[in-house]
Coordinates of C-alpha atoms in Angstrom, one line a residue:
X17 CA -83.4 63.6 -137.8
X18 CA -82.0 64.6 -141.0
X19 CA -78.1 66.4 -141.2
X20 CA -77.4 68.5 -143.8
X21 CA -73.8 68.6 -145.5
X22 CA -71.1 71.0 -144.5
X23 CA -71.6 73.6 -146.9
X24 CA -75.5 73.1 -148.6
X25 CA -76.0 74.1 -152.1
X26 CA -78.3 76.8 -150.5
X27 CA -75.3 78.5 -148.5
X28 CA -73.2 78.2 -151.2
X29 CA -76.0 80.2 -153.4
X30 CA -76.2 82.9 -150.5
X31 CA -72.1 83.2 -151.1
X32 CA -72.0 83.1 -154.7
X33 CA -74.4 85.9 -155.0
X34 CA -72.4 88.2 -153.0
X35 CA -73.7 87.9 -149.3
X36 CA -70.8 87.4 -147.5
X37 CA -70.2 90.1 -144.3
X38 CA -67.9 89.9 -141.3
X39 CA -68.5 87.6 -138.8
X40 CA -69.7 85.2 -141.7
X41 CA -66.3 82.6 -141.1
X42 CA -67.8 82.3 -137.0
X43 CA -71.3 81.1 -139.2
X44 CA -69.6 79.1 -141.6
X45 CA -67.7 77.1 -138.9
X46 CA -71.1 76.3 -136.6
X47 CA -72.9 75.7 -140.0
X48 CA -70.2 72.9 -140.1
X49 CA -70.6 71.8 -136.9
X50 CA -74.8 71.5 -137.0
X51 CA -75.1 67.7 -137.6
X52 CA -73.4 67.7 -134.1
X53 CA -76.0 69.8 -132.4
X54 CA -79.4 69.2 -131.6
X55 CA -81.0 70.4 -135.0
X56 CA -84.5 71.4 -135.4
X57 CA -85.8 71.2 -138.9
X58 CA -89.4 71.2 -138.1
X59 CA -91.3 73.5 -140.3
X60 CA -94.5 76.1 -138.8
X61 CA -97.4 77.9 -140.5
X62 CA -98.4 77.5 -144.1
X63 CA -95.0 76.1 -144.8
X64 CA -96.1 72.9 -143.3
X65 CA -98.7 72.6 -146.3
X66 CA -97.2 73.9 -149.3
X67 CA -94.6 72.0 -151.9
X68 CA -91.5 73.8 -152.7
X69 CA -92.5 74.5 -156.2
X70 CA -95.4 76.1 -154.7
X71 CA -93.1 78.6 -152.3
X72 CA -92.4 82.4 -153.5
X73 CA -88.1 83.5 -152.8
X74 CA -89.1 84.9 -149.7
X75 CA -91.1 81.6 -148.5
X76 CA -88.1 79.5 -149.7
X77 CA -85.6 81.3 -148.0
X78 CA -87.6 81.3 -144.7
X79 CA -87.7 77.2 -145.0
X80 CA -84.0 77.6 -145.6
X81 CA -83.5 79.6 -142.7
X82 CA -85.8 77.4 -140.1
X83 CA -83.8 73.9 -141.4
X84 CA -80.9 75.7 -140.7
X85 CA -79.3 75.6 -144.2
X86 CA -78.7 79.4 -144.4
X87 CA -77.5 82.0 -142.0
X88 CA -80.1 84.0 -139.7
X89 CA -78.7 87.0 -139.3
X90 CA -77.4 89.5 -142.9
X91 CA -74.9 91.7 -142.2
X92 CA -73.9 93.8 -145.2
X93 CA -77.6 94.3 -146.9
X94 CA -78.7 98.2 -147.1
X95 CA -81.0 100.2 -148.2
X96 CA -79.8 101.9 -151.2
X97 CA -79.6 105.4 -150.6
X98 CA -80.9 107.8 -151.5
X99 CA -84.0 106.1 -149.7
X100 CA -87.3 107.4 -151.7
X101 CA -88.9 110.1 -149.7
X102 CA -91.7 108.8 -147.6
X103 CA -95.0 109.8 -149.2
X104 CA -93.8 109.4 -152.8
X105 CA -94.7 107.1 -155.6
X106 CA -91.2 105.5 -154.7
X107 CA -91.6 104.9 -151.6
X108 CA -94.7 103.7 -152.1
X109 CA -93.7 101.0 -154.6
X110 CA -91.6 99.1 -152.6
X111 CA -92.4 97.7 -149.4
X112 CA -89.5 97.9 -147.4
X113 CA -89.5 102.0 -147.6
X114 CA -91.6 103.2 -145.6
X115 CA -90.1 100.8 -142.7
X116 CA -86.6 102.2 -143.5
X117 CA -88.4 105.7 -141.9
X118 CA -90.2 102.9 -138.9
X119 CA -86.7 101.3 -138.1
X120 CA -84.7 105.0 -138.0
X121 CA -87.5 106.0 -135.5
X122 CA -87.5 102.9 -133.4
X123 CA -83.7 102.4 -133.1
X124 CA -83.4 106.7 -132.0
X125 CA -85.7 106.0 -129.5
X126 CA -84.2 103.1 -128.2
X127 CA -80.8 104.3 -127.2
X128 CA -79.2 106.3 -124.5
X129 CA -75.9 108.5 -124.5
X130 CA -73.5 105.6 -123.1
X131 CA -74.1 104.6 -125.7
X132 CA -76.2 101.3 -124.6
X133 CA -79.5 99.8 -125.7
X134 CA -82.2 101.5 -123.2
X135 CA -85.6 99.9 -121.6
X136 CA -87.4 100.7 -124.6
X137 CA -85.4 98.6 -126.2
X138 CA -85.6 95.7 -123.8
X139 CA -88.9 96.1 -123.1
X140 CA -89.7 95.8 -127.4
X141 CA -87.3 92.2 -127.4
X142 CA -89.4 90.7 -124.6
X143 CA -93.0 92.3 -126.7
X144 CA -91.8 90.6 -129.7
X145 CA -91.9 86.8 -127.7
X146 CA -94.6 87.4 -125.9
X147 CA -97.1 88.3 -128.6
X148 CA -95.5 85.2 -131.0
X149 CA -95.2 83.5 -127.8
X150 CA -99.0 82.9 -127.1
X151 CA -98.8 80.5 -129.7
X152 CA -98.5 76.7 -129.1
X153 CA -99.2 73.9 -131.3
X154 CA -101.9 72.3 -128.1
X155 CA -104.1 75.7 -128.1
X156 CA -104.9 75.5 -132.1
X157 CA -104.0 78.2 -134.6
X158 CA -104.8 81.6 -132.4
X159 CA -102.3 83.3 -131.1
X160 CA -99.0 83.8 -132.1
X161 CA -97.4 86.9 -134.0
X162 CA -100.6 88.7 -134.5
X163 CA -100.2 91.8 -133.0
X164 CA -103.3 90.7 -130.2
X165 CA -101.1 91.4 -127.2
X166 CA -101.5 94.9 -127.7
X167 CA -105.2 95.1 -129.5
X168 CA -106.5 92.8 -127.4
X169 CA -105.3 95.0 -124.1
X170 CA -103.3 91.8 -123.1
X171 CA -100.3 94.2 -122.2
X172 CA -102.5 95.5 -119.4
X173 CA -104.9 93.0 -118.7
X174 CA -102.2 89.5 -118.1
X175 CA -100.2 89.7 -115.1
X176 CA -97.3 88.1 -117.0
X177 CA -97.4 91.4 -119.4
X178 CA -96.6 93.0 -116.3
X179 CA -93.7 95.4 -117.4
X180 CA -94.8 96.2 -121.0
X181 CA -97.4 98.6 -120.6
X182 CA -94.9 101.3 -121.7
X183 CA -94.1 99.5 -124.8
X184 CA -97.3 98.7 -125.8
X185 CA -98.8 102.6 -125.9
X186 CA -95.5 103.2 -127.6
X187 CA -96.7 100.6 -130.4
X188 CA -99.8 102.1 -130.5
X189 CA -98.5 105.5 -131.0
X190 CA -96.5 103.8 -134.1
X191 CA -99.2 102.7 -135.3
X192 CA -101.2 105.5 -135.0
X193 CA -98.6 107.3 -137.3
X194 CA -97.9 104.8 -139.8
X195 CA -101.2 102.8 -140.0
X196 CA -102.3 104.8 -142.8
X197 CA -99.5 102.9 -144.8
X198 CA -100.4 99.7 -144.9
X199 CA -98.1 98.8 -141.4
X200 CA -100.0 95.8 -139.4
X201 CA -99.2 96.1 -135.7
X202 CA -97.8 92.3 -135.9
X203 CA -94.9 93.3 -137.8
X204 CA -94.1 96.8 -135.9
X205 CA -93.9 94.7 -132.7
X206 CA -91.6 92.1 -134.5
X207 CA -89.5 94.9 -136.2
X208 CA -89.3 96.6 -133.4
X209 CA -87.9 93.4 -131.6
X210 CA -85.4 92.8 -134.2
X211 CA -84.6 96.9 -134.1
X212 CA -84.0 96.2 -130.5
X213 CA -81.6 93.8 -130.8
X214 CA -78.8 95.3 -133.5
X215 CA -78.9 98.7 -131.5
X216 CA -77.8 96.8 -128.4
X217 CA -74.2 96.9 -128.5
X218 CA -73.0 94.1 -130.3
X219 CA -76.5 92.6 -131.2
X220 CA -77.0 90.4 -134.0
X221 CA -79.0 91.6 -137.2
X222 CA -81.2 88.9 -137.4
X223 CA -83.6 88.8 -140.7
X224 CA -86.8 90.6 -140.7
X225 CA -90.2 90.0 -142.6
X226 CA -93.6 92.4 -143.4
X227 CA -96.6 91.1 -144.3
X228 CA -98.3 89.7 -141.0
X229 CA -102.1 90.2 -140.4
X230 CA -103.8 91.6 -137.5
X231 CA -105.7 89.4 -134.8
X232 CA -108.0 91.7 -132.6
X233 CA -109.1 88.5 -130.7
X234 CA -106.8 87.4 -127.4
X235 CA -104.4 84.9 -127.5
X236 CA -104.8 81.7 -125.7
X237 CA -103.5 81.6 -122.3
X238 CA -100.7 79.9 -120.4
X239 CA -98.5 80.0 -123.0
X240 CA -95.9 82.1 -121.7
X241 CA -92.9 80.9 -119.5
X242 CA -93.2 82.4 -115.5
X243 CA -90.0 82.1 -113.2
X244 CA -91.8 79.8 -111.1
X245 CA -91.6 76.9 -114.0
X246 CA -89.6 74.1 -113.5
X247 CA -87.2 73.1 -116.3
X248 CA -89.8 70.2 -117.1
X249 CA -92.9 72.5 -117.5
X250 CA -90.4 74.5 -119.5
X251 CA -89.1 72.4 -122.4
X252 CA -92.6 70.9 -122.7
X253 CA -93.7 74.5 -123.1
X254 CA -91.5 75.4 -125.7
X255 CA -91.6 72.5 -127.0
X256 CA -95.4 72.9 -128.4
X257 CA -93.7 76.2 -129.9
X258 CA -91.4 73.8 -132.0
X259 CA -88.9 75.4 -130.2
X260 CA -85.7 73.1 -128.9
X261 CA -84.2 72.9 -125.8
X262 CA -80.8 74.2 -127.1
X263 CA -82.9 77.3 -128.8
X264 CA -84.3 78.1 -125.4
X265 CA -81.0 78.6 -123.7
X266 CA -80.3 80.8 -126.9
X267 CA -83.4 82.7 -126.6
X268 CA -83.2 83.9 -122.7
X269 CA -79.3 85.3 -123.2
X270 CA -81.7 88.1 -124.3
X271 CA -81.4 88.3 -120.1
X272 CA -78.0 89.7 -120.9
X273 CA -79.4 93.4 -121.8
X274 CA -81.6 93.3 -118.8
X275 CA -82.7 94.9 -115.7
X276 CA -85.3 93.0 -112.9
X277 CA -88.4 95.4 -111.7
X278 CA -90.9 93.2 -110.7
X279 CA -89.3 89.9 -109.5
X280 CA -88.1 91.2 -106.2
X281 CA -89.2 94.8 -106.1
X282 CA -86.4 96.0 -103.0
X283 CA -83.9 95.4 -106.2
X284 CA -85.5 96.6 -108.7
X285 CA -83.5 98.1 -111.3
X286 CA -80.8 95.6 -110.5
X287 CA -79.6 94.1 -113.6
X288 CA -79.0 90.4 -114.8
X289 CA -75.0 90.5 -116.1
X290 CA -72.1 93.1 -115.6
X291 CA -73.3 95.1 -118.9
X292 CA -76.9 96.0 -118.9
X293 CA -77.9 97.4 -121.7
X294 CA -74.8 95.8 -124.1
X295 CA -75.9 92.2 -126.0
X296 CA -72.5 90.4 -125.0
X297 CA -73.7 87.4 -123.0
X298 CA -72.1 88.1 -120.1
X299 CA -75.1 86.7 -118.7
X300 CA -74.4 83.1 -119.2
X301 CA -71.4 83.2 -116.8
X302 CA -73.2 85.2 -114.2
X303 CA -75.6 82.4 -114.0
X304 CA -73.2 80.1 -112.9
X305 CA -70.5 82.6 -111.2
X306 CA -70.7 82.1 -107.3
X307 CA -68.8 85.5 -106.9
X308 CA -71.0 87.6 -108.9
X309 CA -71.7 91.1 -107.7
X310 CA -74.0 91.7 -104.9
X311 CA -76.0 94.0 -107.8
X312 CA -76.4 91.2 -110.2
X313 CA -80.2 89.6 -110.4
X314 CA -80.2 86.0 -111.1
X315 CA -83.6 84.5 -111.8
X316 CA -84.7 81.1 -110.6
X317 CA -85.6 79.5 -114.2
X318 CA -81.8 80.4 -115.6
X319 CA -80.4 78.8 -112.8
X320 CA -82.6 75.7 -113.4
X321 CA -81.6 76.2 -116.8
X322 CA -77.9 76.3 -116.3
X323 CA -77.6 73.0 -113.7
X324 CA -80.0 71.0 -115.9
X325 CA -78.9 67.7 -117.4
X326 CA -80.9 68.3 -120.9
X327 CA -79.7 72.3 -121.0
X328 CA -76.8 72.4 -118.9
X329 CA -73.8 71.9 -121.7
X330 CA -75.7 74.6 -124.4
X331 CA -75.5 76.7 -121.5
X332 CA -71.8 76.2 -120.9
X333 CA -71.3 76.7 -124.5
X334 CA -72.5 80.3 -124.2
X335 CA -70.6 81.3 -120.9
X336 CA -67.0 82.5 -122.6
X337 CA -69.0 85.4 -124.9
X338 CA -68.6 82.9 -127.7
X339 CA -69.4 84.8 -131.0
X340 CA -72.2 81.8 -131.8
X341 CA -74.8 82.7 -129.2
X342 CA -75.4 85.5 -132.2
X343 CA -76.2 83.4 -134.6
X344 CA -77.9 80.4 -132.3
X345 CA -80.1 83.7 -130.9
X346 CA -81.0 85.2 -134.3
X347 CA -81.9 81.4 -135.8
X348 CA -84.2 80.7 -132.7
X349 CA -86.1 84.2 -133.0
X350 CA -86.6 84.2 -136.8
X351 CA -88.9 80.7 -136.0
X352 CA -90.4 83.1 -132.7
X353 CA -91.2 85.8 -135.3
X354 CA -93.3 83.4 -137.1
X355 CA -95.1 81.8 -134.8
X356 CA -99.2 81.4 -135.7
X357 CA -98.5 82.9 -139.1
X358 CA -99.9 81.3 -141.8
X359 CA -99.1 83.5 -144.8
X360 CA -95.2 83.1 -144.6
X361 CA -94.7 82.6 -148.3
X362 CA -96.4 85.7 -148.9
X363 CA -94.4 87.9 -146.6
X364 CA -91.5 90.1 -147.7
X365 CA -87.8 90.6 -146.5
X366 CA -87.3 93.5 -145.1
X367 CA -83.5 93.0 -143.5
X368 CA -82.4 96.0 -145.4
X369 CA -83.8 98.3 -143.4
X370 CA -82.1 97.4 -140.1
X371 CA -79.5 99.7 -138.3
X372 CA -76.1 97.6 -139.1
X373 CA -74.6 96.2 -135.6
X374 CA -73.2 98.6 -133.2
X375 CA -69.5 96.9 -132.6
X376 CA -67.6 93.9 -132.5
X377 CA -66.3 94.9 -129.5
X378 CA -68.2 97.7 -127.0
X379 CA -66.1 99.2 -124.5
X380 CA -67.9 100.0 -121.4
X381 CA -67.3 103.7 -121.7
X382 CA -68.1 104.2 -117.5
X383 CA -66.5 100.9 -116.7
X384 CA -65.9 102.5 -113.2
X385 CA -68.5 104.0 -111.9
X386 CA -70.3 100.5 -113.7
X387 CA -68.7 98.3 -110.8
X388 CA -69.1 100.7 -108.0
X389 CA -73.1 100.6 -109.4
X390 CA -72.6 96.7 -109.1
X391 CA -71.4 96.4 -105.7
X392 CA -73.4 99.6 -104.0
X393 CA -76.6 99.7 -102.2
X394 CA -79.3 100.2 -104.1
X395 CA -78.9 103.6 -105.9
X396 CA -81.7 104.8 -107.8
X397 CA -80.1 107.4 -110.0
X398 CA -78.0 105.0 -111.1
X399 CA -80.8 102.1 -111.8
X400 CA -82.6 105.6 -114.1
X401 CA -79.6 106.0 -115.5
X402 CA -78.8 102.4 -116.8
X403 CA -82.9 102.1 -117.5
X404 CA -82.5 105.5 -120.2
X405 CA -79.0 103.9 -121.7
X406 CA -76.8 106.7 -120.1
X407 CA -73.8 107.2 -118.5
X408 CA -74.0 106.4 -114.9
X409 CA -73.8 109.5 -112.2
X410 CA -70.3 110.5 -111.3
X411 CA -68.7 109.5 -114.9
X412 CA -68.4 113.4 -116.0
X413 CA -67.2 114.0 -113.2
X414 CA -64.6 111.8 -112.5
X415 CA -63.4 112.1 -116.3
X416 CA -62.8 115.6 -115.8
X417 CA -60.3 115.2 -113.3
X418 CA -58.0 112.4 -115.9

């Protein structure tokens, strides 16, 4: 497998044309380090076929991205205000507007008062895979990021949907609304996703694309990972995804933002780290903390995950909150987001309309009544609470009296 040099003529492109944002040094240093992880160069869609002389910017910069030669995530594009007014000739001319107005709507919607990312939010990161998730290179070209988990009714119809029913009517309602301009249902569940994922507290801003068409047909089936997989079944499963075994223990930190409803249903509501609802990783430790709280859920498959010969040091390399499970995350999703679409050179970036990251560092704003909720009995106003992104019960209360 090829390595690429520290610094590739690419990055150093992306640099000299002004792209450099915070947090860029922490990407510069694993960029450096790449030849001594396990790389995956190995290119999806229409990008297997096509020459580079025949690849658009956008299609060029996507193969950049996937064989790791530029960063995932952009931190200091924006929209330049003032942002064309939505049913204009302006707005209509460029691509990107009218999803500045979808991504402002998404990203109120998916936050609470505490302020953490809410189950809207969650529930739109675990859409995102499981619609580009159905795809697998053994099952042929269906599937994939086609927007079929929702036309096709797989949301209510597949047991291991179970969970997303809210999400998807909320994506229908979007698309209801914005249809009309051209908006595929493909790319609102992958924006919404990507939304999902900077309005979390900390979150990365990973790079976003338009252009996606709409599959009405279901997906194959037995594509999707189940807690009941071994680690075996699950690399092999992935693996038809093009998807590494180092990018899978990226991809299910996601598990740091969550809370469990249907695993064990006399927890539900119980969440998977110490800071549900904040992207910080905390949930890589938990895994493999013995004295975790009684409240924290740990699933089956990230314990496999964490012990596991072929896994078990990515895993490690996650547990102190390092700063690179952004970037490894964002890397791994932009190849998620693409999965079974074959018109990548033709799609369009659309980074600049994302919500810029919350913080560098969140403080948890009810860090008390937080680890009484972690060490209680089950408490369902608090479980509501954490579920909406709010402050937990008793925080007014006991701030008034400080």
């Amino acid at each position: 497998m090829r390595s690429f040099p520290l610094l590739s003529t690419a990055l150093l492109a992306w640099i000299d044309m002004g792209f450099a944002y915070p947090g860029m040094g922490q990407q510069l240093e694993e960029l450096s380090k790449i030849d001594k992880r396990q790389l995956n160069n190995e290119l999806i869609g229409d990008l297997l076929t096509l020459t580079d002389d025949e690849l658009t910017p956008t299609g060029a910069e996507i193969k950049l991205i996937l064989t790791n030669q530029v960063p995932p995530q952009h931190h200091n594009i924006a929209y330049e205000d003032p942002v064309p007014e939505k049913d204009t000739p302006a707005c209509a001319q460029d691509t990107c507007c009218i999803w500045w107005y979808i991504a402002q709507e998404m990203a109120e919607a998916m936050v609470g008062n505490a302020p953490r990312c809410n189950k809207l939010a969650r529930a739109s990161a675990r859409l995102g895979f499981h619609d580009a998730g159905s795809w697998s290179k053994s099952t042929g070209p269906t599937g994939g990021a086609d927007g079929s988990i929702v036309f096709a009714h797989e949301c209510e119809d597949r047991i291991e949907n179970n969970g997303l029913q809210e999400v998807c009517a909320q994506m229908r309602t979007w698309y209801s609304k914005y249809q009309s301009y051209g908006v595929s249902m493909a790319d609102l569940i992958q924006m919404g996703a990507n939304v999902a994922t900077v309005v979390c507290p900390n979150g990365p801003r990973i790079r976003s694309f338009v252009g996606r068409i709409d599959n009405p047909n279901p997906a194959p089936t037995g594509n999707l990972p189940e807690i009941t997989h071994s680690v075996d079944h699950l690399l092999a499963l992935f693996q038809d995804k093009t998807i590494t075994p180092n990018q899978l223990v990226a991809l299910v930190g996601a598990h740091t933002t969550a809370q469990q409803r249907f695993v064990d249903t006399t927890r539900a509501g119980d969440p998977l780290d110490r800071t549900p609802g904040v992207w910080d990783g905390g949930f890589y430790g938990e895994v493999v903390n013995p004295n975790s709280p009684p409240r924290v859920f740990k699933f089956p498959t990230d314990i496999a995950l964490s012990t596991d010969p072929r896994t078990s040091s990515e895993w490690q390399n996650f547990v102190p909150r390092s700063p690179a499970w952004n970037g490894a995350y964002a890397r791994a999703y932009v190849r998620v987001s693409l999965l079974g679409v074959y018109n990548i050179n033709d799609l369009t970036e659309c980074t600049k309309v994302l919500p810029f990251p919350n913080s560098s560092f969140f403080p948890i704003p009810d860090d008390v009544e937080m680890e009484d909720f972690l060490r209680s009995a089950p408490n369902q106003e608090a479980s509501d609470a954490l579920e909406r992104g709010d402050l937990l019960p008793g925080f007014e209360a006991h701030h008034k009296t400080e």
